[in-house]
Amino acid sequence: MTSEDHGPTTLSGWGRTIRRRCEVRRPTFDGGLVEAVLDTPRLTVRGAGKSYGDAALPGEDAGDVLDLTAFDRIVSFDEGDGVVIVEGGALLKDVIDQTLPLGWKLPVVPGTERITIGGAIASDVHGKNHPGAGSFGQHVLWIALLRSDGTIAQLSAGQDADGFWATIGGMGLTGVILRAAIQLQRVDTGWMIRNRRRTRSLDETVAAMQAGETRQELDPERHVVAWLDAHTHGASLGRGIVDEYYGASTLDLPGAVAPFPENRSSGSRHPRSLPGPGVVTGATIAAASAARWHLSRSGNSQLVAMRSALCPLDRADGWPAAFGRSGLVQYQFAVPPEEIGTIHEVLAYLGTHGLTPALATLKNLGFGTAGALSFPIPGWTLAVDLPARRLQPGTMHPIDKLIAGAGGRVYLAKDAVTDPELIPLMYPRLPTWRRTRQRLDPAGRWTSGLAERLGLLS
C-alpha cells in the first residue's frame, strides 16, 4: 500500500477560523510520496495542523492536501556530537522524548512541542530565547527536499544556500522536507529556574524585558516572556507578569529530584468547539486577567520542568474550542527595538475598538536568519488572541498599516487576516524568494490558502 488516500475531508487550522473541504493524500513511504506528488497538480503540505490560519490548508479553488504524518522516524542520533537526523513528519516531542534523557535538547522550541520538524523549519519557529539562540533554522545542518518534479535536493548553507534559506521560513512552498539534520544542545538537566516579576505598566514590563534581553544575548538557554493584562486602561495598560527561565544544573536540584523528569504522556485531545460564541467573552477574560495579575507575586528561583516551562500551549488543548464555532485568530507581529510605542498603540487600538485580546504575550527578538520569509527581526514581538467572531474582513488592516509603517511584519505561520497589499513592504525580499522558489518548484505544484490569500507566489 503506497498511501492512505481519504475522500473529501474538512480540515481547519488550529485556530478553527478557516475550513476547507479537500482530498487528503497520506503516503506511507518514499515511493508512494513521490507518486502522490507527481500525480497531483496542486498540493498543500500539511504536518500536525498546528498553524493557526490557512498555511496548511488549500486555497478556495481547492487542491489536495499532502499529509506527512506517516514520515515520523528519527533516522539516527549521534550522542557524541548531538546531531539528530529526523524525518519531516516527526514531532518535536518525538525528538525531545528520545534525546532529552540523554542530555541533549532542541535549541529552539516554540510554545508547543506538538508541531512537526518540517513545520518548524518551514515556519522557522522561534522560542522565548531568540536573542541568544536565534530561530529554529539556525540549527538545521541540512535538508533533504523533495521537489515538485520528483527529484530530491540536498540543501545546506554550503550547498545551494539560496534554496536552503528559501525553504527555512518558506511556509512549505518550496517542496516537501523529507529529512533534516539538526544540531542539538547539551544540557545538564531537564529542569529550569524561573524568576518572576509582576509589573504595573507597559513601561515597567518593557524595562524588565530589556534587562532580560541583555542576559539572553549571553546565554542561549535564557528564556524571557511577558504576559500582558490587556484589559486595563491608562497608565496600567500593559501591566503584566515577566517570567525569566534559565537552565538548572545538577547543583540546583534538591537531592530527591532526578536530573531528567519522566517523559510526558502523548495525550492530545481535539475538543469540540463550544456552541455559539463560546465562553471567551470580554467580562470573563477581564475577570480572569485581573485575578491572574493580583494572585501572582514576584519571586525567584522556582524549579520548573523544562518542557512545562517552554510549551504552555500543550496544557491548553481546549483553548481554541473555548472561542466557539467561529474560532480564534492569533495575530502576531514584530517591530524594531525603537518602535515599542507601536506595541502600546496596538493595545490601545484594540481596546478602544472592542477587540481587547483574550491573551497577549510579549517577547524579545534578536537577529533573524537569511531566510527571506523568516519572521524574526531584532526588536519586539507581540501575539494577541482574538475571537474571530469580532473580526470582519479588513478589521485588522489599520493595525497592519501601523506595523508596516513601523518597519515591522506579521508572522505568516499564524496569519489569517493580514492585508495582502502590505506583505511586500513587510517582507522586502519576497521577489528574491519567489525566484528561488520557482527554481525549486518548476511544476508550480506547491500552494496553500495562505499563499493564495496573500499573493506570495506571484
PDB file of N, CA and C in Angstrom, residues 67-106:
ATOM      1  N   ASP A  67      -0.567  14.897   3.452  1.00  0.00           N
ATOM      2  CA  ASP A  67      -0.380  14.678   4.896  1.00  0.00           C
ATOM      3  C   ASP A  67       0.917  13.906   5.108  1.00  0.00           C
ATOM      4  N   LEU A  68       1.847  14.486   5.862  1.00  0.00           N
ATOM      5  CA  LEU A  68       3.175  13.890   6.015  1.00  0.00           C
ATOM      6  C   LEU A  68       3.382  13.200   7.359  1.00  0.00           C
ATOM      7  N   THR A  69       2.316  12.993   8.088  1.00  0.00           N
ATOM      8  CA  THR A  69       2.495  12.496   9.446  1.00  0.00           C
ATOM      9  C   THR A  69       2.977  11.039   9.516  1.00  0.00           C
ATOM     10  N   ALA A  70       2.948  10.326   8.379  1.00  0.00           N
ATOM     11  CA  ALA A  70       3.483   8.959   8.395  1.00  0.00           C
ATOM     12  C   ALA A  70       5.010   8.951   8.363  1.00  0.00           C
ATOM     13  N   PHE A  71       5.603  10.087   8.012  1.00  0.00           N
ATOM     14  CA  PHE A  71       7.068  10.167   7.918  1.00  0.00           C
ATOM     15  C   PHE A  71       7.589  10.745   9.233  1.00  0.00           C
ATOM     16  N   ASP A  72       7.620   9.903  10.249  1.00  0.00           N
ATOM     17  CA  ASP A  72       7.860  10.387  11.607  1.00  0.00           C
ATOM     18  C   ASP A  72       9.009   9.673  12.301  1.00  0.00           C
ATOM     19  N   ARG A  73       9.938   9.128  11.523  1.00  0.00           N
ATOM     20  CA  ARG A  73      11.034   8.383  12.139  1.00  0.00           C
ATOM     21  C   ARG A  73      12.188   9.295  12.548  1.00  0.00           C
ATOM     22  N   ILE A  74      12.808   8.937  13.659  1.00  0.00           N
ATOM     23  CA  ILE A  74      14.119   9.501  13.974  1.00  0.00           C
ATOM     24  C   ILE A  74      15.133   8.570  13.324  1.00  0.00           C
ATOM     25  N   VAL A  75      15.786   9.045  12.286  1.00  0.00           N
ATOM     26  CA  VAL A  75      16.643   8.185  11.459  1.00  0.00           C
ATOM     27  C   VAL A  75      17.907   7.812  12.214  1.00  0.00           C
ATOM     28  N   SER A  76      18.528   8.782  12.874  1.00  0.00           N
ATOM     29  CA  SER A  76      19.742   8.488  13.638  1.00  0.00           C
ATOM     30  C   SER A  76      19.987   9.606  14.636  1.00  0.00           C
ATOM     31  N   PHE A  77      20.731   9.254  15.679  1.00  0.00           N
ATOM     32  CA  PHE A  77      21.139  10.259  16.658  1.00  0.00           C
ATOM     33  C   PHE A  77      22.539   9.928  17.136  1.00  0.00           C
ATOM     34  N   ASP A  78      23.441  10.887  16.976  1.00  0.00           N
ATOM     35  CA  ASP A  78      24.819  10.717  17.418  1.00  0.00           C
ATOM     36  C   ASP A  78      24.951  11.347  18.798  1.00  0.00           C
ATOM     37  N   GLU A  79      25.029  10.507  19.792  1.00  0.00           N
ATOM     38  CA  GLU A  79      25.079  11.019  21.165  1.00  0.00           C
ATOM     39  C   GLU A  79      26.389  11.735  21.456  1.00  0.00           C
ATOM     40  N   GLY A  80      27.398  11.514  20.605  1.00  0.00           N
ATOM     41  CA  GLY A  80      28.677  12.191  20.836  1.00  0.00           C
ATOM     42  C   GLY A  80      28.666  13.648  20.430  1.00  0.00           C
ATOM     43  N   ASP A  81      28.100  13.922  19.252  1.00  0.00           N
ATOM     44  CA  ASP A  81      28.127  15.320  18.781  1.00  0.00           C
ATOM     45  C   ASP A  81      26.746  15.977  18.793  1.00  0.00           C
ATOM     46  N   GLY A  82      25.705  15.232  19.158  1.00  0.00           N
ATOM     47  CA  GLY A  82      24.381  15.826  19.302  1.00  0.00           C
ATOM     48  C   GLY A  82      23.676  16.144  18.006  1.00  0.00           C
ATOM     49  N   VAL A  83      24.014  15.443  16.920  1.00  0.00           N
ATOM     50  CA  VAL A  83      23.333  15.667  15.643  1.00  0.00           C
ATOM     51  C   VAL A  83      22.255  14.594  15.468  1.00  0.00           C
ATOM     52  N   VAL A  84      21.025  15.036  15.265  1.00  0.00           N
ATOM     53  CA  VAL A  84      19.924  14.123  15.034  1.00  0.00           C
ATOM     54  C   VAL A  84      19.455  14.279  13.589  1.00  0.00           C
ATOM     55  N   ILE A  85      19.221  13.146  12.931  1.00  0.00           N
ATOM     56  CA  ILE A  85      18.638  13.154  11.576  1.00  0.00           C
ATOM     57  C   ILE A  85      17.225  12.604  11.708  1.00  0.00           C
ATOM     58  N   VAL A  86      16.265  13.354  11.234  1.00  0.00           N
ATOM     59  CA  VAL A  86      14.878  13.037  11.533  1.00  0.00           C
ATOM     60  C   VAL A  86      14.007  13.320  10.317  1.00  0.00           C
ATOM     61  N   GLU A  87      12.927  12.545  10.169  1.00  0.00           N
ATOM     62  CA  GLU A  87      12.001  12.781   9.060  1.00  0.00           C
ATOM     63  C   GLU A  87      11.116  13.989   9.352  1.00  0.00           C
ATOM     64  N   GLY A  88      10.629  14.590   8.270  1.00  0.00           N
ATOM     65  CA  GLY A  88       9.912  15.856   8.406  1.00  0.00           C
ATOM     66  C   GLY A  88       8.596  15.758   9.151  1.00  0.00           C
ATOM     67  N   GLY A  89       7.971  14.558   9.186  1.00  0.00           N
ATOM     68  CA  GLY A  89       6.684  14.432   9.847  1.00  0.00           C
ATOM     69  C   GLY A  89       6.779  14.092  11.328  1.00  0.00           C
ATOM     70  N   ALA A  90       7.998  13.929  11.842  1.00  0.00           N
ATOM     71  CA  ALA A  90       8.160  13.651  13.275  1.00  0.00           C
ATOM     72  C   ALA A  90       7.842  14.913  14.070  1.00  0.00           C
ATOM     73  N   LEU A  91       7.293  14.708  15.252  1.00  0.00           N
ATOM     74  CA  LEU A  91       7.004  15.838  16.122  1.00  0.00           C
ATOM     75  C   LEU A  91       8.258  16.249  16.899  1.00  0.00           C
ATOM     76  N   LEU A  92       8.309  17.515  17.281  1.00  0.00           N
ATOM     77  CA  LEU A  92       9.379  17.933  18.183  1.00  0.00           C
ATOM     78  C   LEU A  92       9.354  17.052  19.433  1.00  0.00           C
ATOM     79  N   LYS A  93       8.163  16.711  19.870  1.00  0.00           N
ATOM     80  CA  LYS A  93       8.013  15.867  21.053  1.00  0.00           C
ATOM     81  C   LYS A  93       8.758  14.539  20.893  1.00  0.00           C
ATOM     82  N   ASP A  94       8.677  13.956  19.688  1.00  0.00           N
ATOM     83  CA  ASP A  94       9.359  12.689  19.440  1.00  0.00           C
ATOM     84  C   ASP A  94      10.866  12.835  19.668  1.00  0.00           C
ATOM     85  N   VAL A  95      11.422  13.932  19.169  1.00  0.00           N
ATOM     86  CA  VAL A  95      12.861  14.170  19.322  1.00  0.00           C
ATOM     87  C   VAL A  95      13.199  14.402  20.791  1.00  0.00           C
ATOM     88  N   ILE A  96      12.393  15.218  21.456  1.00  0.00           N
ATOM     89  CA  ILE A  96      12.674  15.531  22.864  1.00  0.00           C
ATOM     90  C   ILE A  96      12.579  14.279  23.726  1.00  0.00           C
ATOM     91  N   ASP A  97      11.553  13.453  23.468  1.00  0.00           N
ATOM     92  CA  ASP A  97      11.400  12.213  24.247  1.00  0.00           C
ATOM     93  C   ASP A  97      12.655  11.347  24.161  1.00  0.00           C
ATOM     94  N   GLN A  98      13.269  11.315  22.967  1.00  0.00           N
ATOM     95  CA  GLN A  98      14.405  10.416  22.752  1.00  0.00           C
ATOM     96  C   GLN A  98      15.725  11.012  23.230  1.00  0.00           C
ATOM     97  N   THR A  99      15.878  12.322  23.122  1.00  0.00           N
ATOM     98  CA  THR A  99      17.208  12.913  23.336  1.00  0.00           C
ATOM     99  C   THR A  99      17.377  13.626  24.671  1.00  0.00           C
ATOM    100  N   LEU A 100      16.309  14.160  25.239  1.00  0.00           N
ATOM    101  CA  LEU A 100      16.482  14.899  26.496  1.00  0.00           C
ATOM    102  C   LEU A 100      16.996  14.001  27.623  1.00  0.00           C
ATOM    103  N   PRO A 101      16.484  12.773  27.779  1.00  0.00           N
ATOM    104  CA  PRO A 101      17.038  11.919  28.844  1.00  0.00           C
ATOM    105  C   PRO A 101      18.526  11.612  28.660  1.00  0.00           C
ATOM    106  N   LEU A 102      19.039  11.844  27.437  1.00  0.00           N
ATOM    107  CA  LEU A 102      20.468  11.612  27.175  1.00  0.00           C
ATOM    108  C   LEU A 102      21.282  12.889  27.333  1.00  0.00           C
ATOM    109  N   GLY A 103      20.617  13.983  27.734  1.00  0.00           N
ATOM    110  CA  GLY A 103      21.349  15.224  27.984  1.00  0.00           C
ATOM    111  C   GLY A 103      21.458  16.141  26.784  1.00  0.00           C
ATOM    112  N   TRP A 104      20.567  15.962  25.801  1.00  0.00           N
ATOM    113  CA  TRP A 104      20.570  16.846  24.618  1.00  0.00           C
ATOM    114  C   TRP A 104      19.160  17.385  24.401  1.00  0.00           C
ATOM    115  N   LYS A 105      19.067  18.631  23.981  1.00  0.00           N
ATOM    116  CA  LYS A 105      17.758  19.221  23.732  1.00  0.00           C
ATOM    117  C   LYS A 105      17.742  20.008  22.428  1.00  0.00           C
ATOM    118  N   LEU A 106      16.549  20.196  21.883  1.00  0.00           N
ATOM    119  CA  LEU A 106      16.406  21.100  20.738  1.00  0.00           C
ATOM    120  C   LEU A 106      16.726  22.509  21.207  1.00  0.00           C
TER     121      LEU A 106
END
